[in-house]
Coordinates of C-alpha atoms in Angstrom, one line a residue:
I270 CA 86.9 1.6 209.9
P271 CA 87.5 2.8 206.3
D272 CA 90.9 3.3 204.8
V273 CA 92.7 6.5 205.9
I274 CA 92.3 9.5 203.6
D275 CA 94.2 12.0 205.7
Y276 CA 96.5 13.3 202.9
P277 CA 95.1 12.6 199.5
K278 CA 97.7 12.9 196.7
E279 CA 95.4 15.2 194.8
F280 CA 96.1 18.0 197.3
K281 CA 99.9 17.4 197.4
G282 CA 100.9 20.9 196.4
L283 CA 98.5 22.5 198.9
Y284 CA 100.0 20.9 202.1
K285 CA 103.1 23.2 201.7
R286 CA 105.1 21.0 204.0
Y287 CA 106.6 17.5 204.0
I288 CA 104.4 14.7 205.3
K289 CA 105.8 11.3 205.7
K290 CA 104.5 7.9 207.0
V291 CA 106.9 6.4 209.5
T292 CA 107.1 3.9 212.4
Y293 CA 107.6 4.7 216.0
I294 CA 111.3 4.2 215.7
D295 CA 111.5 6.7 212.9
V296 CA 109.6 9.3 215.0
V297 CA 112.4 9.0 217.6
D298 CA 115.1 9.5 214.9
H299 CA 113.3 12.5 213.3
L300 CA 112.9 14.2 216.7
K301 CA 116.7 14.5 217.1
S302 CA 116.7 17.4 214.6
R303 CA 113.4 19.2 215.0
P304 CA 109.9 19.3 216.5
L305 CA 107.3 17.2 214.7
F306 CA 103.5 17.1 214.3
V307 CA 102.6 13.5 214.9
K308 CA 99.3 11.8 214.2
P309 CA 98.5 8.1 214.0
V310 CA 97.8 6.4 210.7
Q311 CA 95.2 4.3 212.5
Q312 CA 92.1 6.4 212.7
K313 CA 91.0 7.5 216.1
A314 CA 94.0 6.0 218.0
F315 CA 94.7 9.5 219.4
T316 CA 94.5 13.2 218.3
G317 CA 97.5 14.5 216.5
L318 CA 99.9 16.6 218.5
V319 CA 103.2 18.5 218.4
I320 CA 106.2 16.7 220.0
N321 CA 109.1 19.1 220.6
N322 CA 111.8 16.7 221.8
E323 CA 112.5 13.1 222.8
Y324 CA 111.4 13.8 226.4
E325 CA 107.9 14.4 225.2
L326 CA 107.6 11.0 223.5
G327 CA 105.5 9.8 226.4
R328 CA 102.7 12.0 225.2
L329 CA 102.2 9.6 222.3
G330 CA 101.3 6.7 224.6
K331 CA 102.6 3.2 224.3
F332 CA 102.8 1.7 220.9
P333 CA 104.7 -1.2 219.4
P334 CA 107.9 -0.2 217.4
N335 CA 106.2 -0.9 214.0
F336 CA 103.1 1.3 214.8
E337 CA 102.6 3.8 212.0
F338 CA 102.4 7.6 212.3
F339 CA 102.2 10.5 209.9
I340 CA 104.8 13.1 210.7
S341 CA 105.2 16.6 209.4
E342 CA 106.7 19.9 210.4
P343 CA 104.5 21.9 212.7
I344 CA 102.8 24.9 211.1
D345 CA 102.1 28.2 212.8
M346 CA 98.3 28.5 212.4
L347 CA 96.6 31.7 213.1
R348 CA 93.1 30.4 212.2
E349 CA 91.7 27.1 211.0
W350 CA 88.5 26.2 209.2
R351 CA 86.8 22.9 208.5
I352 CA 85.2 22.6 205.1
Y353 CA 82.4 20.0 205.0
V354 CA 82.1 18.4 201.5
K355 CA 79.2 16.2 200.5
Y356 CA 79.0 14.7 197.0
S357 CA 81.8 17.0 195.9
N358 CA 80.0 20.2 197.0
I359 CA 80.8 22.4 199.9
V360 CA 78.0 22.1 202.6
D361 CA 79.5 24.6 205.1
I362 CA 82.7 26.1 206.4
R363 CA 83.1 26.1 210.2
P364 CA 85.8 27.9 212.1
Y365 CA 88.1 26.5 214.8
D366 CA 89.0 28.8 217.7
L367 CA 92.8 29.2 217.4
K368 CA 94.5 32.0 219.4
N369 CA 91.2 33.9 219.3
N370 CA 92.0 35.4 215.9
F371 CA 88.3 35.9 215.0
Y372 CA 89.2 38.9 212.8
I373 CA 90.9 36.6 210.2
N374 CA 88.4 35.6 207.6
Y375 CA 88.7 33.1 204.8
D376 CA 88.4 33.9 201.1
S377 CA 85.5 31.7 199.9
E378 CA 86.7 31.7 196.4
Q379 CA 90.1 30.3 197.5
L380 CA 88.5 27.6 199.6
E381 CA 86.2 26.6 196.8
A382 CA 89.1 26.5 194.4
I383 CA 90.9 24.1 196.7
V384 CA 87.9 21.8 197.0
N385 CA 87.4 21.9 193.2
T386 CA 90.9 20.7 192.6
I387 CA 89.7 17.2 193.6
K388 CA 86.0 17.6 192.9
N389 CA 85.7 14.5 190.8
S390 CA 88.3 12.3 192.6
E391 CA 87.3 8.7 192.9
T392 CA 89.5 8.2 195.9
L393 CA 87.4 10.4 198.2
P394 CA 84.2 9.3 200.0
A395 CA 80.7 10.8 199.6
A396 CA 81.3 13.0 202.6
Y397 CA 84.5 14.3 204.0
S398 CA 86.1 17.4 205.5
V399 CA 89.1 19.4 204.5
D400 CA 90.8 21.4 207.3
I401 CA 92.5 24.6 206.1
A402 CA 94.8 26.8 208.1
Q403 CA 95.7 30.5 207.6
C404 CA 99.3 30.5 208.7
S405 CA 101.5 33.3 210.1
D406 CA 103.4 33.5 206.8
G407 CA 100.2 34.4 205.0
E408 CA 99.8 31.1 203.3
L409 CA 96.7 28.9 203.3
R410 CA 97.6 25.2 203.9
I411 CA 95.6 22.1 204.0
V412 CA 96.1 20.6 207.4
E413 CA 94.4 17.3 206.7
V414 CA 91.4 15.6 205.2
N415 CA 88.9 13.6 207.3
D416 CA 86.5 10.8 206.4
G417 CA 82.9 11.9 207.0
F418 CA 81.8 8.8 208.9
A419 CA 82.6 10.1 212.3
L420 CA 83.2 13.9 212.4
A421 CA 82.1 16.5 215.0
S422 CA 79.6 19.1 213.7
Y423 CA 81.5 22.2 214.9
G424 CA 78.2 24.1 214.7
L425 CA 77.0 22.7 211.3
Q426 CA 73.2 22.9 211.3
Q427 CA 71.7 19.7 212.7
I428 CA 69.8 18.7 209.5
E429 CA 72.9 19.3 207.3
Y430 CA 75.1 17.4 209.8
A431 CA 72.6 14.4 209.7
K432 CA 72.6 14.5 205.9
F433 CA 76.4 14.7 205.8
I434 CA 76.9 11.7 208.1
S435 CA 74.1 9.7 206.4
A436 CA 75.7 10.2 203.0
R437 CA 78.9 8.6 204.2
W438 CA 77.3 5.8 206.2
A439 CA 75.0 5.0 203.2
E440 CA 78.1 4.6 201.1
L441 CA 79.8 2.4 203.7
L442 CA 76.9 0.1 204.1

């Protein structure tokens, strides 16, 4: 599995929240003061989730004390979109169904500007996605970036999805 690209430094100002890499022990310490969004550093270990208190730690599963996680403050998302990027160009933008807020639409110029901030980055693969959330405070935030080698299509046209996945696999092989 390729190196993790979840939170590229090029987008640092667009996360609009703290994001920290910690071990399991640190997760326990941080939970004493606030809820956390927790996701594994190791790709595909589990899907990220919000843990509200120490009693919910069992939802993470069993991991050794030095297992690494990304933690951040939970964000109140009204709507989320996945931007598919291949060879630095937007292929498509697909919505997630959050709270049935179908009336909230994205500003294509804003999303294109976000992708263009790292358009020529050498740290990103040939195909990746950027997940963007419209939050209750009116802000757009980058949720995470995902490597294109194993993403769901979320309705992306089949031929475009095949080209997207193929671009990344060709780079890997």
